[in-house]
PDB file of C-alpha atoms in Angstrom:
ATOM      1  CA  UNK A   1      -3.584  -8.104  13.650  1.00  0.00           C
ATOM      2  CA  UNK A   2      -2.832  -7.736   9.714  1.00  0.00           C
ATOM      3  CA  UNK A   3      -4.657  -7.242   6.770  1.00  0.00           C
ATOM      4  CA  UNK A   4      -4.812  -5.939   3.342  1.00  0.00           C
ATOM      5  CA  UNK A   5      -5.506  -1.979   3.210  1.00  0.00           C
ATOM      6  CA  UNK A   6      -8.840  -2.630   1.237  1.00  0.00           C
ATOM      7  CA  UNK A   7      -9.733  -5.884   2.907  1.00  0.00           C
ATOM      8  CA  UNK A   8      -9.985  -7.130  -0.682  1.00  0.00           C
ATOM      9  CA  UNK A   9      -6.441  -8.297  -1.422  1.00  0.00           C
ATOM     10  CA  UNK A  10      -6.061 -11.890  -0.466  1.00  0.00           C
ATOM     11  CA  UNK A  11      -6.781 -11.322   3.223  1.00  0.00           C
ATOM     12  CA  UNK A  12      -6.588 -15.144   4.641  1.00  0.00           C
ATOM     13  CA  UNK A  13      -3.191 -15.004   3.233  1.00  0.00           C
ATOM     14  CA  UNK A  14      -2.129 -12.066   5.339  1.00  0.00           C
ATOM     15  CA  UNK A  15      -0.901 -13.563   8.036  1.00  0.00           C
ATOM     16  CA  UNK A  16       1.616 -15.415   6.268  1.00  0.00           C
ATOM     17  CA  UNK A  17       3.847 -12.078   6.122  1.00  0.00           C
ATOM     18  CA  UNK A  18       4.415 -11.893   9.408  1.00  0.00           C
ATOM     19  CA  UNK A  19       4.608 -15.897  10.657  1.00  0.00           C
ATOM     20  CA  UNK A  20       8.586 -16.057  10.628  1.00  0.00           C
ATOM     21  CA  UNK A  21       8.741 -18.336   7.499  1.00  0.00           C
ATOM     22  CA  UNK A  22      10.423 -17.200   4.304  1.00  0.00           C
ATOM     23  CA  UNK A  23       8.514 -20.092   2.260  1.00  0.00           C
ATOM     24  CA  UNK A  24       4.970 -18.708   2.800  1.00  0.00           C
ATOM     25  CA  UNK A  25       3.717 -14.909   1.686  1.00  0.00           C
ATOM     26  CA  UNK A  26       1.227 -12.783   1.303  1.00  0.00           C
ATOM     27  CA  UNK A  27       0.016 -11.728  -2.959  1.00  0.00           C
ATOM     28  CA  UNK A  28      -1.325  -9.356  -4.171  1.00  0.00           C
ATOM     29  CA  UNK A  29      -4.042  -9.486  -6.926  1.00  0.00           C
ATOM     30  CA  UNK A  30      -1.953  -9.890 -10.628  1.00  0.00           C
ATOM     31  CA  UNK A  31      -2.393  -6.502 -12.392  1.00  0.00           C
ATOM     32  CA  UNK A  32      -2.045  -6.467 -16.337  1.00  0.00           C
ATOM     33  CA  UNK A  33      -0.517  -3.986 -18.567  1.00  0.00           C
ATOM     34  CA  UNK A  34       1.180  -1.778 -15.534  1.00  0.00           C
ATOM     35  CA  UNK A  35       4.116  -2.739 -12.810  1.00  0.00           C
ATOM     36  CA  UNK A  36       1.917   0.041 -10.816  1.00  0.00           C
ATOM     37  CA  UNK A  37      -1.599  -2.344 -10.291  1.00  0.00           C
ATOM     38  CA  UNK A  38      -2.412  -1.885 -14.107  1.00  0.00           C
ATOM     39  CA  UNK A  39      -3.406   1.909 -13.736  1.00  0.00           C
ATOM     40  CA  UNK A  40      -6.281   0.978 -11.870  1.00  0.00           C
ATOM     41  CA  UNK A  41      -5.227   2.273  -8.086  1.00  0.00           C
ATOM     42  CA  UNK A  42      -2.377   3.880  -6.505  1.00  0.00           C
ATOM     43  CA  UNK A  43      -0.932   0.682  -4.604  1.00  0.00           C
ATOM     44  CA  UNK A  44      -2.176  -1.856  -2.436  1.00  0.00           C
ATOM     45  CA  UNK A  45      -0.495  -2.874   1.105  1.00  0.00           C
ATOM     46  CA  UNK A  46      -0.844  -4.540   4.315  1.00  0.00           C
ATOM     47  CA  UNK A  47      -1.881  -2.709   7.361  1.00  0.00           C
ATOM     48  CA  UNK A  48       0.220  -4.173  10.453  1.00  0.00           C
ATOM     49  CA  UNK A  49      -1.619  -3.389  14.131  1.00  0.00           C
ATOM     50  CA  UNK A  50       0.982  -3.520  16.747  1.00  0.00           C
ATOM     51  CA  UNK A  51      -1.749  -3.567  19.280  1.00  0.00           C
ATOM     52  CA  UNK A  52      -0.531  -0.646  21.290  1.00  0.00           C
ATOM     53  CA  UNK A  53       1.742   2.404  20.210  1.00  0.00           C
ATOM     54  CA  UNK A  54       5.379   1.899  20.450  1.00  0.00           C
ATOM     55  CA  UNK A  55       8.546   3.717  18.931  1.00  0.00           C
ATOM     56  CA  UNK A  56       9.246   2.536  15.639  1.00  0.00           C
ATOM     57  CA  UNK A  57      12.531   2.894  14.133  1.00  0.00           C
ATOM     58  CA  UNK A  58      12.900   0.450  10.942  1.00  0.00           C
ATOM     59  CA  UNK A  59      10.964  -2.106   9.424  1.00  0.00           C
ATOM     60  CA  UNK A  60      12.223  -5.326   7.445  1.00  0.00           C
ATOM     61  CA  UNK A  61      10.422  -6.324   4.375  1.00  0.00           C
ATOM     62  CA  UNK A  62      10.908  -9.634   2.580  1.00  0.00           C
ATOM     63  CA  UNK A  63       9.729 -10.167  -1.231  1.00  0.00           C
ATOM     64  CA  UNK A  64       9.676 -12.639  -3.493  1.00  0.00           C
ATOM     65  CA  UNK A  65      10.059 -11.458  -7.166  1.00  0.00           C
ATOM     66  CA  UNK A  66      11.858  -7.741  -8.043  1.00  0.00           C
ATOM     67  CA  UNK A  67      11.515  -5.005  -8.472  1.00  0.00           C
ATOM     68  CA  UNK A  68       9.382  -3.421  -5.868  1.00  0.00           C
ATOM     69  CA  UNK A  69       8.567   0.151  -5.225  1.00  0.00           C
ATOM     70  CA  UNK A  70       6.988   0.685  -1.572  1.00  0.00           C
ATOM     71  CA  UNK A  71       6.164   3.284   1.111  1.00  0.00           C
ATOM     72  CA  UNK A  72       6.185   2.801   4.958  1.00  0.00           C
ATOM     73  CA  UNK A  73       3.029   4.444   6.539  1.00  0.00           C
ATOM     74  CA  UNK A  74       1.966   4.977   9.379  1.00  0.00           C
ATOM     75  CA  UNK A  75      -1.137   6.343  11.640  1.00  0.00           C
ATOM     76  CA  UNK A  76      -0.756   8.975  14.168  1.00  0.00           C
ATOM     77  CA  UNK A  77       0.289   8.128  17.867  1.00  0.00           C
ATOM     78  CA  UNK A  78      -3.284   8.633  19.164  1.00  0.00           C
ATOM     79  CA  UNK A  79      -4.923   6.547  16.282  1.00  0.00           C
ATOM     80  CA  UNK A  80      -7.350   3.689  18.334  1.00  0.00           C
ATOM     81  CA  UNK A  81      -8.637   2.327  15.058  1.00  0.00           C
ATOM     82  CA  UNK A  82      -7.776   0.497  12.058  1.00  0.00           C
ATOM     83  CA  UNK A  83      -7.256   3.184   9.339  1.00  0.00           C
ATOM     84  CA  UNK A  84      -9.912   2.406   6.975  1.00  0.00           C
ATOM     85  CA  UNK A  85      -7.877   5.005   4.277  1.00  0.00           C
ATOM     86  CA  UNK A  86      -4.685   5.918   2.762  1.00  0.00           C
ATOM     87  CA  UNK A  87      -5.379   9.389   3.919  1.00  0.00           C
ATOM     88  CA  UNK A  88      -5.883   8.244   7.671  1.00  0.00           C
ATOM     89  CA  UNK A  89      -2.037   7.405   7.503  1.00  0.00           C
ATOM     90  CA  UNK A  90       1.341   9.559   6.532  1.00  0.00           C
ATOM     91  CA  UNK A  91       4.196   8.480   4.761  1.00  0.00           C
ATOM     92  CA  UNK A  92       7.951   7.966   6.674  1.00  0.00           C
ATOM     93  CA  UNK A  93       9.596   6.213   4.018  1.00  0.00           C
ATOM     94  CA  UNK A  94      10.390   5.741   0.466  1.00  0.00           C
ATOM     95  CA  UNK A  95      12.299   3.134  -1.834  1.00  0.00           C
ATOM     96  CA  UNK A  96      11.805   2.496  -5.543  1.00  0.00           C
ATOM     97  CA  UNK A  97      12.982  -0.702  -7.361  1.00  0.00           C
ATOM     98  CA  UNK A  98      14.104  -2.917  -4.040  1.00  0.00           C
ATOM     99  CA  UNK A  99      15.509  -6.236  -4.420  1.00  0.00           C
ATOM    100  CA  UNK A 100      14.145  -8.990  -1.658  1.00  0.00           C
ATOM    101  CA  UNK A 101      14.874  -7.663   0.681  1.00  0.00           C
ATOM    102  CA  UNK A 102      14.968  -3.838   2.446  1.00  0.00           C
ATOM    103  CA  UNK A 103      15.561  -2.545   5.572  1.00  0.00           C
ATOM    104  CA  UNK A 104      14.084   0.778   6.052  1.00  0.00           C
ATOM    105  CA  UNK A 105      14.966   3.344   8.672  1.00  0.00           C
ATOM    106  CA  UNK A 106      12.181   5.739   9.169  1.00  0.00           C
ATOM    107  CA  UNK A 107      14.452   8.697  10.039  1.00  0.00           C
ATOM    108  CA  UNK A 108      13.134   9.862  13.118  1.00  0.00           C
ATOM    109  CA  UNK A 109      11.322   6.810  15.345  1.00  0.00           C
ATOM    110  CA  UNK A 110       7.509   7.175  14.874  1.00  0.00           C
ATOM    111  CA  UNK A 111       5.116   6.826  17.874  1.00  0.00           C
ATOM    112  CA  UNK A 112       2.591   4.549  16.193  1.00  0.00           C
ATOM    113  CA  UNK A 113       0.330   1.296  16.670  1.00  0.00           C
ATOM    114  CA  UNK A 114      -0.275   1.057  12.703  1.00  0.00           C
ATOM    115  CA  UNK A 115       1.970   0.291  10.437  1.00  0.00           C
ATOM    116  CA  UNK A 116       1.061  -0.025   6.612  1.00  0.00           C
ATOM    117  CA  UNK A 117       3.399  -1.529   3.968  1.00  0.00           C
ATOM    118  CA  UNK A 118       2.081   0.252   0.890  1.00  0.00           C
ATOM    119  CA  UNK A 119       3.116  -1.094  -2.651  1.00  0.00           C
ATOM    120  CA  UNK A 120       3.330   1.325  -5.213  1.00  0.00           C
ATOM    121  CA  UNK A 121       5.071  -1.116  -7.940  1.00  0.00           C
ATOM    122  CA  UNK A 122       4.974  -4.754  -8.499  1.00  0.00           C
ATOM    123  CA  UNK A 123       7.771  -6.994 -10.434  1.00  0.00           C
ATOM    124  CA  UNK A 124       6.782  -8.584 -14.005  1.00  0.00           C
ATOM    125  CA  UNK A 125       5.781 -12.441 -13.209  1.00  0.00           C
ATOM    126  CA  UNK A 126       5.287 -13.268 -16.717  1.00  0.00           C
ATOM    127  CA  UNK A 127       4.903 -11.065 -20.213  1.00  0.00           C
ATOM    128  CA  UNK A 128       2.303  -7.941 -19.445  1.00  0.00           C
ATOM    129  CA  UNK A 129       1.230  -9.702 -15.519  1.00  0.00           C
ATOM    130  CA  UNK A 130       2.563  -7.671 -12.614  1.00  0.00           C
ATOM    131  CA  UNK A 131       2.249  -9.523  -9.013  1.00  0.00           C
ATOM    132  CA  UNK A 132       3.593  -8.293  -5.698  1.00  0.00           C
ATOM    133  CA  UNK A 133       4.704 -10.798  -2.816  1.00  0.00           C
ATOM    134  CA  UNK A 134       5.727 -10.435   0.986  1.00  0.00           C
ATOM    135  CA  UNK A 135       6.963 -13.164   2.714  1.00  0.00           C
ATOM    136  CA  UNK A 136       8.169 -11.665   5.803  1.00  0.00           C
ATOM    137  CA  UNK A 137       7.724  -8.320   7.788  1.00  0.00           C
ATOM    138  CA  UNK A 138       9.845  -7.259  11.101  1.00  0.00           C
ATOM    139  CA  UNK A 139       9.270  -3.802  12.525  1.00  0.00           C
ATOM    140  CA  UNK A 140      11.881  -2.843  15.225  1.00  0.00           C
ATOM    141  CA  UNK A 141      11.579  -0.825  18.149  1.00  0.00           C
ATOM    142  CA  UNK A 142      10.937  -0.138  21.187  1.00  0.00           C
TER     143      UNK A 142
END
């Protein structure tokens, strides 16, 4: 299971970060003004549900466009529901002004069945219109 954080963000397209093809994606809303959602929020991310808890030790995230500034996230070990909040997560990792593509190593594995991909910073697409773009997520573990 996948969606956007606020269910508002382009959720058929979802999906389409996590199907194994580099050609398809899932966008964000375009934000004016701002490379952080025009001033008017914090970020906006995908929430990934593994289905079960397991170890997680890195994920893989895929963009098109650059720069992007994101946080990994995650719920607590004993979470059984979708986190309906940014508060009903913690954040692992942080990178600021990525390329394409990052790996990130979350330090010490983390127990969890949701993982959220939280962008705090979208790339220019044109003059003034900021628009963020996954095209692939892999979390490894065990």
């Amino acid at each position: 299971l996948f969606r956007s954080i606020d269910g508002n963000e382009m959720p058929r397209e979802a999906r389409f970060a996590i199907d194994g093809d580099a050609d398809t994606g899932w966008t964000t809303d375009t934000y004016y003004g701002s490379s952080e959602m025009g001033g008017l929020k914090d970020g906006v991310g995908l929430i990934l549900d593994l289905g079960v808890a397991h170890e997680v030790h890195q994920v893989r995230v895929s963009f098109r466009g650059r720069p992007t500034s994101l946080s990994i996230r995650v719920s607590s070990a004993t979470a059984a529901t979708l986190p309906k909040a940014l508060a009903d997560t913690r954040n692992t990792v942080t990178a600021n002004d990525v390329g394409s593509d990052v790996a990130m190593v979350l330090g010490d594995p983390q127990f969890t069945r949701y993982v959220v991909v939280w962008l705090r910073s979208l790339p220019e697409i044109a003059p003034g219109e900021y628009q963020g773009e996954i095209t692939e997520v892999v979390i490894r573990g065990r």
